[in-house]
């Protein structure tokens, strides 16, 4: 092969007849998502309750989640930009994937052992708030989000590179990615819902770290072992060829733009976005404003509204809250199984409905309905508690209804994890933009809504009594709007150039 004709370059952006790689390579690269999502599932299901165990009030815990969108806002576009131009002998995407995996390992140590390090530096076991532990946790949380963004952007760009200009294979690659995210979710939520996992690693339970904390440590140990294994296999078996230095950035900008600083080129890329890509960013933003209230507080909702517990309440209330969080983790596992099965059905659904944007629109409407059903489940649980009985878990029918909401949510989540990224790659190819930078810009459309929700949802919930339902109602409204926009303003991918 000629030195400059590289696999890693998104050749499909310049040659409509560029070949795509075998499915097995797509599967190997997509499998990294299982390791990434294992850790992310632990973040979603266990870390909001964990920060309250460290003494952070519920109304303030949402601000900690600002770490993710702020890092994603900066990291993915930057990583995407430089991975498009990386001239390492290991290829364009693989160096960033390996670096991301190493950062995940560091973050896991800081988060899992935050309580121990805080105690060692002077946190008092008698005081509710553990300030030093919170500092280690927040630093680890920042690093973990940076690491996840460093991993996911290049992985998706790598899949686009390997897909060539084959729209069907590009959609399938993103469906594989969503499927393996579901596998990681199942593993993460299953481990999070098992209260005795720490027995496998008895050293995780210490004076500063109770059973809940020890389980969190054990879960993270498993997640990093899985991520390292999958990453090693993928980067070893799916090779890239070095990009010639004299071709660096040549395919994406003219000679004058190539000399501009990174921020200048990023602003230029934003100004020159195609209309389809701009519309995609709008619908994506609305969609994620719908998702984030539930994503951030799903297990907290089970502990508070469904089980009637409190992380900072009496002993009975704390026990109920812990039971609710475990039940929420079980619900998230059910949701992840449905997500995985649904991700394999996205391509057939798109063929049946005639366009992927219709699948996305219907998924957004289903999200709005499910968020509305959380109010029904909460009212059922509240009615059961108001009967005068002693505090205890909700009746089985209430618990089953709440868990069914989790399960149904797996369908629109499979759509959200797949279709926007496939459309971004397709629109990117049609306009000649770089895959890494385009997917980084799509991530900005995800990060900004998370920042908005993180800033708004705490005060919003507090204004209505401190629960989670006001945020869920807000999410339902935005989900419905995103569904309308997906049908009405998004262009059809079928109208774009195909090879």
Short mmCIF file of C-alpha atoms in Angstrom, two decimals:
data_model
loop_
_atom_site.label_atom_id
_atom_site.label_comp_id
_atom_site.label_asym_id
_atom_site.label_seq_id
_atom_site.Cartn_x
_atom_site.Cartn_y
_atom_site.Cartn_z
CA UNK A 1 0.00 0.00 0.00
CA UNK A 2 1.24 3.50 -0.82
CA UNK A 3 2.44 5.34 2.29
CA UNK A 4 -0.12 8.15 1.96
CA UNK A 5 -3.15 5.99 1.12
CA UNK A 6 -4.32 5.27 4.62
CA UNK A 7 -7.07 3.23 6.14
CA UNK A 8 -7.51 5.79 8.90
CA UNK A 9 -8.28 8.65 6.59
CA UNK A 10 -11.98 8.97 6.04
CA UNK A 11 -11.46 8.27 2.40
CA UNK A 12 -15.17 8.11 1.81
CA UNK A 13 -15.31 11.86 2.30
CA UNK A 14 -13.25 12.31 -0.84
CA UNK A 15 -13.71 9.16 -2.89
CA UNK A 16 -17.31 7.97 -3.25
CA UNK A 17 -16.06 4.56 -4.30
CA UNK A 18 -13.85 4.01 -1.25
CA UNK A 19 -14.22 0.45 0.05
CA UNK A 20 -15.53 -0.35 3.50
CA UNK A 21 -13.93 -2.79 5.95
CA UNK A 22 -15.29 -6.21 6.93
CA UNK A 23 -18.04 -6.37 9.52
CA UNK A 24 -15.75 -8.16 12.00
CA UNK A 25 -13.52 -5.07 12.23
CA UNK A 26 -16.55 -2.88 12.90
CA UNK A 27 -17.64 -5.27 15.66
CA UNK A 28 -14.19 -5.29 17.29
CA UNK A 29 -13.96 -1.49 17.41
CA UNK A 30 -17.60 -1.12 18.50
CA UNK A 31 -17.01 -3.59 21.35
CA UNK A 32 -14.91 -0.96 23.14
CA UNK A 33 -18.23 0.75 23.88
CA UNK A 34 -19.06 -2.09 26.30
CA UNK A 35 -16.07 -1.20 28.48
CA UNK A 36 -16.76 2.53 28.28
CA UNK A 37 -20.45 2.14 29.05
CA UNK A 38 -19.80 -0.23 31.96
CA UNK A 39 -18.13 2.65 33.79
CA UNK A 40 -20.71 5.18 32.57
CA UNK A 41 -23.56 2.97 33.82
CA UNK A 42 -21.92 2.91 37.24
CA UNK A 43 -21.73 6.72 37.13
CA UNK A 44 -25.41 7.01 36.31
CA UNK A 45 -26.73 4.45 38.78
CA UNK A 46 -24.43 4.80 41.78
CA UNK A 47 -22.59 8.10 41.83
CA UNK A 48 -25.51 10.48 42.53
CA UNK A 49 -26.38 8.46 45.67
CA UNK A 50 -22.64 8.16 46.46
CA UNK A 51 -22.05 11.94 46.50
CA UNK A 52 -24.94 12.26 48.95
CA UNK A 53 -23.26 9.62 51.14
CA UNK A 54 -20.18 11.88 51.06
CA UNK A 55 -22.37 14.69 52.37
CA UNK A 56 -23.29 16.65 49.22
CA UNK A 57 -26.95 17.82 49.46
CA UNK A 58 -29.40 16.53 46.86
CA UNK A 59 -30.08 20.03 45.49
CA UNK A 60 -26.34 20.54 44.89
CA UNK A 61 -25.48 17.11 43.50
CA UNK A 62 -26.66 18.13 40.02
CA UNK A 63 -23.87 20.73 39.84
CA UNK A 64 -21.26 17.98 40.10
CA UNK A 65 -22.63 16.63 36.83
CA UNK A 66 -21.48 19.85 35.16
CA UNK A 67 -18.05 18.18 35.03
CA UNK A 68 -19.21 15.94 32.19
CA UNK A 69 -20.64 18.51 29.77
CA UNK A 70 -17.91 21.07 30.36
CA UNK A 71 -15.18 18.50 29.67
CA UNK A 72 -17.13 17.12 26.72
CA UNK A 73 -17.65 20.60 25.33
CA UNK A 74 -13.89 21.07 25.13
CA UNK A 75 -12.47 17.58 24.84
CA UNK A 76 -14.38 15.85 22.03
CA UNK A 77 -14.01 18.63 19.44
CA UNK A 78 -10.33 18.97 20.36
CA UNK A 79 -9.70 15.23 20.24
CA UNK A 80 -11.72 14.94 17.02
CA UNK A 81 -9.75 17.75 15.41
CA UNK A 82 -6.34 16.31 16.30
CA UNK A 83 -7.33 12.71 15.57
CA UNK A 84 -8.31 13.79 12.04
CA UNK A 85 -4.72 15.01 11.62
CA UNK A 86 -2.71 12.63 13.82
CA UNK A 87 0.43 11.33 12.06
CA UNK A 88 1.41 8.74 14.67
CA UNK A 89 2.80 5.50 13.29
CA UNK A 90 -0.03 3.74 15.18
CA UNK A 91 -2.69 5.57 13.16
CA UNK A 92 -5.07 8.46 13.71
CA UNK A 93 -7.62 7.06 16.15
CA UNK A 94 -5.87 4.32 18.13
CA UNK A 95 -3.47 6.57 20.12
CA UNK A 96 -6.42 8.54 21.51
CA UNK A 97 -8.37 5.38 22.30
CA UNK A 98 -5.44 3.95 24.29
CA UNK A 99 -4.86 7.27 26.09
CA UNK A 100 -8.54 7.41 27.04
CA UNK A 101 -8.43 3.91 28.52
CA UNK A 102 -5.39 4.85 30.65
CA UNK A 103 -7.18 7.96 31.95
CA UNK A 104 -10.22 5.86 32.89
CA UNK A 105 -7.99 3.68 35.11
CA UNK A 106 -6.65 6.77 36.92
CA UNK A 107 -10.15 8.22 37.39
CA UNK A 108 -11.50 4.97 38.82
CA UNK A 109 -8.84 4.97 41.54
CA UNK A 110 -9.63 8.57 42.53
CA UNK A 111 -13.41 8.03 42.62
CA UNK A 112 -13.47 4.62 44.25
CA UNK A 113 -10.89 5.46 46.90
CA UNK A 114 -12.03 9.06 47.52
CA UNK A 115 -13.42 8.27 50.99
CA UNK A 116 -10.21 6.47 52.03
CA UNK A 117 -7.97 9.29 50.81
CA UNK A 118 -10.24 11.85 52.45
CA UNK A 119 -10.06 10.02 55.79
CA UNK A 120 -6.29 9.73 55.49
CA UNK A 121 -6.05 13.51 55.01
CA UNK A 122 -8.29 14.38 57.95
CA UNK A 123 -11.99 13.90 57.14
CA UNK A 124 -13.92 13.26 60.34
CA UNK A 125 -16.12 10.14 60.42
CA UNK A 126 -18.52 11.95 62.75
CA UNK A 127 -19.22 14.81 60.36
CA UNK A 128 -21.83 14.39 57.65
CA UNK A 129 -19.84 16.16 54.93
CA UNK A 130 -16.45 14.76 53.92
CA UNK A 131 -14.87 17.74 52.11
CA UNK A 132 -11.54 16.13 51.21
CA UNK A 133 -13.25 13.03 49.89
CA UNK A 134 -15.56 15.24 47.80
CA UNK A 135 -12.51 16.98 46.30
CA UNK A 136 -10.94 13.65 45.25
CA UNK A 137 -14.30 12.49 43.92
CA UNK A 138 -14.82 15.63 41.81
CA UNK A 139 -11.27 15.47 40.40
CA UNK A 140 -11.77 11.80 39.52
CA UNK A 141 -15.16 12.59 38.04
CA UNK A 142 -13.65 15.26 35.80
CA UNK A 143 -10.90 12.91 34.65
CA UNK A 144 -13.40 10.11 34.01
CA UNK A 145 -15.53 12.35 31.80
CA UNK A 146 -12.45 13.58 29.93
CA UNK A 147 -11.39 9.96 29.45
CA UNK A 148 -14.83 8.88 28.21
CA UNK A 149 -14.88 11.73 25.70
CA UNK A 150 -11.32 10.90 24.61
CA UNK A 151 -12.44 7.32 23.97
CA UNK A 152 -15.88 7.65 22.43
CA UNK A 153 -15.20 10.32 19.80
CA UNK A 154 -12.27 8.50 18.15
CA UNK A 155 -14.11 5.16 18.41
CA UNK A 156 -17.10 6.49 16.48
CA UNK A 157 -14.81 8.27 13.99
CA UNK A 158 -12.86 5.02 13.56
CA UNK A 159 -16.12 3.22 12.77
CA UNK A 160 -16.96 5.88 10.17
CA UNK A 161 -13.47 5.48 8.66
CA UNK A 162 -13.93 1.73 8.42
CA UNK A 163 -17.42 2.05 6.91
CA UNK A 164 -16.23 3.89 3.83
CA UNK A 165 -19.05 5.74 2.07
CA UNK A 166 -21.50 2.90 2.64
CA UNK A 167 -24.50 4.51 4.37
CA UNK A 168 -25.99 1.15 5.35
CA UNK A 169 -22.73 -0.04 6.90
CA UNK A 170 -22.31 3.31 8.66
CA UNK A 171 -25.75 2.92 10.23
CA UNK A 172 -24.96 -0.70 11.11
CA UNK A 173 -21.65 0.34 12.71
CA UNK A 174 -23.43 2.82 14.96
CA UNK A 175 -26.06 0.18 15.75
CA UNK A 176 -23.22 -2.17 16.80
CA UNK A 177 -21.85 0.62 18.97
CA UNK A 178 -25.27 1.08 20.58
CA UNK A 179 -25.57 -2.68 21.09
CA UNK A 180 -22.25 -2.87 22.93
CA UNK A 181 -23.19 0.19 24.97
CA UNK A 182 -26.23 -1.84 26.02
CA UNK A 183 -23.97 -4.77 26.94
CA UNK A 184 -21.88 -2.43 29.10
CA UNK A 185 -25.05 -1.04 30.64
CA UNK A 186 -26.30 -4.52 31.53
CA UNK A 187 -22.98 -5.37 33.19
CA UNK A 188 -22.82 -2.03 35.02
CA UNK A 189 -26.39 -2.03 36.27
CA UNK A 190 -26.28 -5.73 37.18
CA UNK A 191 -23.13 -5.27 39.24
CA UNK A 192 -24.57 -2.09 40.78
CA UNK A 193 -27.73 -3.91 41.87
CA UNK A 194 -25.84 -6.76 43.59
CA UNK A 195 -25.13 -5.62 47.18
CA UNK A 196 -22.53 -8.28 48.05
CA UNK A 197 -20.14 -7.84 45.14
CA UNK A 198 -17.46 -6.49 47.48
CA UNK A 199 -16.99 -10.02 48.89
CA UNK A 200 -14.96 -10.78 45.75
CA UNK A 201 -12.55 -7.99 46.73
CA UNK A 202 -12.74 -7.90 50.56
CA UNK A 203 -9.94 -5.32 50.77
CA UNK A 204 -12.33 -2.70 49.35
CA UNK A 205 -14.25 -2.44 52.64
CA UNK A 206 -12.41 -0.19 55.08
CA UNK A 207 -13.15 2.04 58.06
CA UNK A 208 -13.73 4.98 55.72
CA UNK A 209 -15.55 2.96 53.08
CA UNK A 210 -18.78 1.16 54.03
CA UNK A 211 -20.49 -1.66 52.13
CA UNK A 212 -22.04 0.69 49.56
CA UNK A 213 -18.68 2.32 48.90
CA UNK A 214 -16.91 -1.08 48.76
CA UNK A 215 -19.41 -2.29 46.17
CA UNK A 216 -18.71 0.81 44.10
CA UNK A 217 -14.97 0.09 44.22
CA UNK A 218 -15.53 -3.54 43.19
CA UNK A 219 -17.74 -2.50 40.29
CA UNK A 220 -15.11 -0.10 39.01
CA UNK A 221 -12.40 -2.76 39.24
CA UNK A 222 -14.45 -5.01 36.96
CA UNK A 223 -15.18 -2.15 34.56
CA UNK A 224 -11.53 -1.20 34.09
CA UNK A 225 -10.50 -4.84 33.54
CA UNK A 226 -13.16 -5.18 30.84
CA UNK A 227 -12.21 -1.89 29.16
CA UNK A 228 -8.50 -2.70 29.09
CA UNK A 229 -9.19 -6.15 27.62
CA UNK A 230 -11.53 -4.91 24.87
CA UNK A 231 -9.31 -1.96 23.99
CA UNK A 232 -6.20 -4.15 23.76
CA UNK A 233 -7.93 -6.67 21.49
CA UNK A 234 -9.43 -3.99 19.22
CA UNK A 235 -6.33 -1.85 18.73
CA UNK A 236 -4.18 -4.96 18.23
CA UNK A 237 -6.36 -6.60 15.58
CA UNK A 238 -7.74 -3.57 13.71
CA UNK A 239 -4.73 -1.83 12.23
CA UNK A 240 -4.28 1.69 10.93
CA UNK A 241 -1.63 3.01 8.59
CA UNK A 242 0.31 6.18 9.35
CA UNK A 243 -1.01 9.37 7.78
CA UNK A 244 1.60 11.22 5.73
CA UNK A 245 2.65 14.45 7.39
CA UNK A 246 2.50 16.37 4.12
CA UNK A 247 -1.18 15.33 3.82
CA UNK A 248 -2.07 16.36 7.38
CA UNK A 249 -5.31 18.30 7.34
CA UNK A 250 -5.15 18.62 3.55
CA UNK A 251 -8.44 16.93 2.98
CA UNK A 252 -10.46 19.18 5.24
CA UNK A 253 -9.19 22.75 4.85
CA UNK A 254 -7.40 24.86 2.32
CA UNK A 255 -3.75 25.81 2.79
CA UNK A 256 -4.63 29.09 4.50
CA UNK A 257 -7.03 27.46 7.00
CA UNK A 258 -4.50 24.74 7.73
CA UNK A 259 -2.15 27.38 9.15
CA UNK A 260 -4.79 28.81 11.48
CA UNK A 261 -4.88 27.97 15.20
CA UNK A 262 -7.16 25.20 16.39
CA UNK A 263 -9.85 27.52 17.79
CA UNK A 264 -9.90 29.48 14.56
CA UNK A 265 -10.42 26.34 12.53
CA UNK A 266 -13.08 25.16 14.95
CA UNK A 267 -14.99 28.43 14.57
CA UNK A 268 -14.57 28.18 10.81
CA UNK A 269 -15.97 24.65 10.88
CA UNK A 270 -18.98 25.87 12.89
CA UNK A 271 -19.61 28.77 10.48
CA UNK A 272 -19.39 26.46 7.47
CA UNK A 273 -21.65 23.73 8.83
CA UNK A 274 -24.08 22.40 6.25
CA UNK A 275 -27.76 23.09 6.84
CA UNK A 276 -28.56 19.38 7.49
CA UNK A 277 -25.84 19.25 10.16
CA UNK A 278 -27.13 22.45 11.84
CA UNK A 279 -30.65 21.01 11.98
CA UNK A 280 -29.28 17.75 13.37
CA UNK A 281 -27.56 19.67 16.19
CA UNK A 282 -30.82 21.44 17.07
CA UNK A 283 -32.85 18.22 17.28
CA UNK A 284 -30.05 16.50 19.21
CA UNK A 285 -29.96 19.31 21.79
CA UNK A 286 -33.71 19.20 22.36
CA UNK A 287 -33.61 15.41 22.58
CA UNK A 288 -30.95 15.42 25.30
CA UNK A 289 -32.73 18.08 27.37
CA UNK A 290 -35.47 15.47 27.42
CA UNK A 291 -33.12 12.68 28.47
CA UNK A 292 -30.88 14.23 31.10
CA UNK A 293 -33.36 14.82 33.96
CA UNK A 294 -34.13 11.10 34.09
CA UNK A 295 -30.58 10.02 33.24
CA UNK A 296 -29.14 11.95 36.19
CA UNK A 297 -31.78 11.00 38.75
CA UNK A 298 -33.30 7.66 37.70
CA UNK A 299 -32.12 5.63 40.70
CA UNK A 300 -32.64 8.61 43.01
CA UNK A 301 -36.25 8.73 41.77
CA UNK A 302 -36.70 5.07 42.71
CA UNK A 303 -35.21 5.70 46.16
CA UNK A 304 -37.17 8.88 46.87
CA UNK A 305 -40.50 8.93 45.03
CA UNK A 306 -41.16 5.21 44.55
CA UNK A 307 -39.69 3.78 47.78
CA UNK A 308 -40.23 6.88 49.93
CA UNK A 309 -36.69 6.87 51.35
CA UNK A 310 -34.10 9.59 51.89
CA UNK A 311 -30.32 9.40 51.73
CA UNK A 312 -30.08 11.87 54.62
CA UNK A 313 -33.14 10.70 56.61
CA UNK A 314 -33.69 8.33 59.51
CA UNK A 315 -32.23 4.84 59.57
CA UNK A 316 -35.45 3.38 58.15
CA UNK A 317 -35.59 6.04 55.41
CA UNK A 318 -31.95 5.45 54.49
CA UNK A 319 -32.59 1.71 54.24
CA UNK A 320 -35.60 2.30 52.00
CA UNK A 321 -33.56 4.69 49.87
CA UNK A 322 -30.79 2.09 49.43
CA UNK A 323 -33.41 -0.52 48.49
CA UNK A 324 -34.86 1.90 45.96
CA UNK A 325 -31.44 2.62 44.45
CA UNK A 326 -30.81 -1.14 44.10
CA UNK A 327 -34.24 -1.57 42.50
CA UNK A 328 -33.41 1.32 40.18
CA UNK A 329 -30.19 -0.44 39.17
CA UNK A 330 -32.26 -3.53 38.40
CA UNK A 331 -34.58 -1.35 36.32
CA UNK A 332 -31.61 0.07 34.45
CA UNK A 333 -30.42 -3.45 33.74
CA UNK A 334 -33.83 -4.29 32.23
CA UNK A 335 -33.64 -1.05 30.26
CA UNK A 336 -30.17 -1.99 28.99
CA UNK A 337 -31.37 -5.41 27.78
CA UNK A 338 -34.21 -3.74 25.87
CA UNK A 339 -31.74 -1.16 24.54
CA UNK A 340 -29.48 -3.90 23.19
CA UNK A 341 -32.30 -5.78 21.47
CA UNK A 342 -33.77 -2.56 20.09
CA UNK A 343 -30.43 -1.42 18.66
CA UNK A 344 -30.38 -4.51 16.44
CA UNK A 345 -33.83 -3.60 15.13
CA UNK A 346 -33.06 0.01 14.14
CA UNK A 347 -32.03 -0.79 10.55
CA UNK A 348 -35.16 -2.93 9.88
CA UNK A 349 -37.34 -0.22 11.47
CA UNK A 350 -35.75 2.45 9.26
CA UNK A 351 -36.40 0.36 6.14
CA UNK A 352 -39.98 -0.22 7.26
CA UNK A 353 -40.67 3.46 7.96
CA UNK A 354 -38.72 4.70 4.96
CA UNK A 355 -36.18 6.89 6.79
CA UNK A 356 -34.13 6.85 9.98
CA UNK A 357 -35.40 10.30 10.97
CA UNK A 358 -38.90 8.84 11.40
CA UNK A 359 -37.53 6.22 13.77
CA UNK A 360 -35.88 9.00 15.77
CA UNK A 361 -39.06 11.07 15.84
CA UNK A 362 -41.15 8.16 17.13
CA UNK A 363 -38.46 7.37 19.70
CA UNK A 364 -38.62 10.93 21.02
CA UNK A 365 -42.41 10.73 21.39
CA UNK A 366 -42.04 7.45 23.27
CA UNK A 367 -39.49 9.11 25.60
CA UNK A 368 -42.03 11.87 26.36
CA UNK A 369 -44.70 9.28 27.20
CA UNK A 370 -42.37 7.34 29.51
CA UNK A 371 -41.35 10.47 31.39
CA UNK A 372 -45.04 11.20 31.89
CA UNK A 373 -45.51 7.70 33.26
CA UNK A 374 -42.98 8.42 36.04
CA UNK A 375 -45.61 10.77 37.50
CA UNK A 376 -48.16 7.96 37.43
CA UNK A 377 -45.76 5.55 39.18
CA UNK A 378 -44.91 8.19 41.82
CA UNK A 379 -48.58 8.90 42.53
CA UNK A 380 -49.29 5.16 42.85
CA UNK A 381 -46.45 4.80 45.38
CA UNK A 382 -47.53 7.89 47.30
CA UNK A 383 -51.10 6.63 47.47
CA UNK A 384 -49.91 3.26 48.82
CA UNK A 385 -47.89 5.01 51.57
CA UNK A 386 -50.76 7.31 52.53
CA UNK A 387 -52.85 4.33 53.69
CA UNK A 388 -51.40 4.61 57.18
CA UNK A 389 -49.14 1.56 56.96
CA UNK A 390 -45.62 1.61 58.41
CA UNK A 391 -42.80 2.76 56.17
CA UNK A 392 -41.80 -0.01 53.81
CA UNK A 393 -41.14 -0.88 50.16
CA UNK A 394 -43.93 -0.14 47.67
CA UNK A 395 -46.45 -2.84 46.68
CA UNK A 396 -45.31 -5.24 43.98
CA UNK A 397 -47.61 -3.73 41.36
CA UNK A 398 -46.10 -0.27 41.90
CA UNK A 399 -42.56 -1.63 41.70
CA UNK A 400 -43.42 -3.62 38.55
CA UNK A 401 -44.94 -0.54 36.91
CA UNK A 402 -41.86 1.57 37.70
CA UNK A 403 -39.54 -1.14 36.38
CA UNK A 404 -41.62 -1.40 33.19
CA UNK A 405 -41.02 2.33 32.61
CA UNK A 406 -37.27 1.66 32.78
CA UNK A 407 -37.65 -1.19 30.30
CA UNK A 408 -39.66 0.78 27.74
CA UNK A 409 -37.12 3.63 27.91
CA UNK A 410 -34.55 1.25 26.41
CA UNK A 411 -36.28 1.60 23.02
CA UNK A 412 -35.87 5.39 22.55
CA UNK A 413 -32.40 5.22 24.13
CA UNK A 414 -31.25 2.74 21.48
CA UNK A 415 -32.43 5.21 18.86
CA UNK A 416 -30.66 8.14 20.56
CA UNK A 417 -27.39 6.20 20.87
CA UNK A 418 -27.39 5.27 17.18
CA UNK A 419 -29.29 7.43 14.70
CA UNK A 420 -27.90 10.94 15.48
CA UNK A 421 -24.32 9.66 15.16
CA UNK A 422 -25.09 7.80 11.93
CA UNK A 423 -26.73 10.93 10.50
CA UNK A 424 -23.74 13.05 11.58
CA UNK A 425 -21.38 10.73 9.70
CA UNK A 426 -23.63 10.70 6.63
CA UNK A 427 -24.03 14.51 6.61
CA UNK A 428 -20.27 14.83 7.21
CA UNK A 429 -19.49 12.70 4.18
CA UNK A 430 -21.98 14.62 2.04
CA UNK A 431 -20.36 17.97 2.92
CA UNK A 432 -16.72 16.79 2.94
CA UNK A 433 -16.14 17.57 6.63
CA UNK A 434 -13.81 15.62 8.93
CA UNK A 435 -15.45 12.77 10.84
CA UNK A 436 -13.64 13.44 14.11
CA UNK A 437 -14.48 17.13 14.20
CA UNK A 438 -18.09 16.58 13.04
CA UNK A 439 -18.72 14.03 15.79
CA UNK A 440 -17.06 16.39 18.25
CA UNK A 441 -19.50 19.14 17.26
CA UNK A 442 -22.37 16.70 17.71
CA UNK A 443 -21.07 16.06 21.21
CA UNK A 444 -21.30 19.81 21.89
CA UNK A 445 -25.02 19.53 21.09
CA UNK A 446 -25.19 16.89 23.84
CA UNK A 447 -23.00 18.72 26.37
CA UNK A 448 -24.79 22.07 26.27
CA UNK A 449 -28.16 20.49 27.18
CA UNK A 450 -26.49 18.62 30.05
CA UNK A 451 -25.05 21.90 31.33
CA UNK A 452 -28.47 23.52 31.04
CA UNK A 453 -30.18 20.66 32.88
CA UNK A 454 -27.48 20.50 35.57
CA UNK A 455 -27.89 24.21 36.30
CA UNK A 456 -31.68 24.29 36.16
CA UNK A 457 -32.91 21.01 37.58
CA UNK A 458 -31.68 21.42 41.17
CA UNK A 459 -33.40 24.79 41.74
CA UNK A 460 -36.44 23.62 39.72
CA UNK A 461 -36.91 20.50 41.82
CA UNK A 462 -36.27 22.45 45.06
CA UNK A 463 -38.91 25.01 44.09
CA UNK A 464 -41.52 22.24 43.97
CA UNK A 465 -40.61 20.46 47.20
CA UNK A 466 -37.24 18.84 46.49
CA UNK A 467 -38.33 15.85 44.40
CA UNK A 468 -37.42 14.74 40.90
CA UNK A 469 -40.78 15.02 39.13
CA UNK A 470 -40.59 18.69 37.99
CA UNK A 471 -37.41 17.89 36.06
CA UNK A 472 -39.05 14.84 34.50
CA UNK A 473 -42.01 16.96 33.33
CA UNK A 474 -39.59 19.44 31.76
CA UNK A 475 -37.86 16.52 30.04
CA UNK A 476 -41.15 15.20 28.66
CA UNK A 477 -41.97 18.58 27.11
CA UNK A 478 -38.60 18.88 25.38
CA UNK A 479 -38.73 15.25 24.22
CA UNK A 480 -42.08 15.91 22.53
CA UNK A 481 -40.71 19.04 20.84
CA UNK A 482 -37.66 17.12 19.58
CA UNK A 483 -39.98 14.46 18.14
CA UNK A 484 -41.93 17.09 16.22
CA UNK A 485 -38.72 18.66 14.90
CA UNK A 486 -37.27 15.28 13.87
CA UNK A 487 -40.26 14.75 11.60
CA UNK A 488 -40.62 18.31 10.35
CA UNK A 489 -37.17 19.90 9.86
CA UNK A 490 -34.60 17.12 9.49
CA UNK A 491 -33.71 16.32 5.86
CA UNK A 492 -34.11 12.77 4.64
CA UNK A 493 -30.84 10.84 4.48
CA UNK A 494 -32.18 9.12 1.38
CA UNK A 495 -31.90 12.43 -0.50
CA UNK A 496 -28.16 12.69 0.14
CA UNK A 497 -25.52 11.33 -2.20
CA UNK A 498 -24.98 7.61 -2.08
CA UNK A 499 -22.18 5.67 -3.76
#
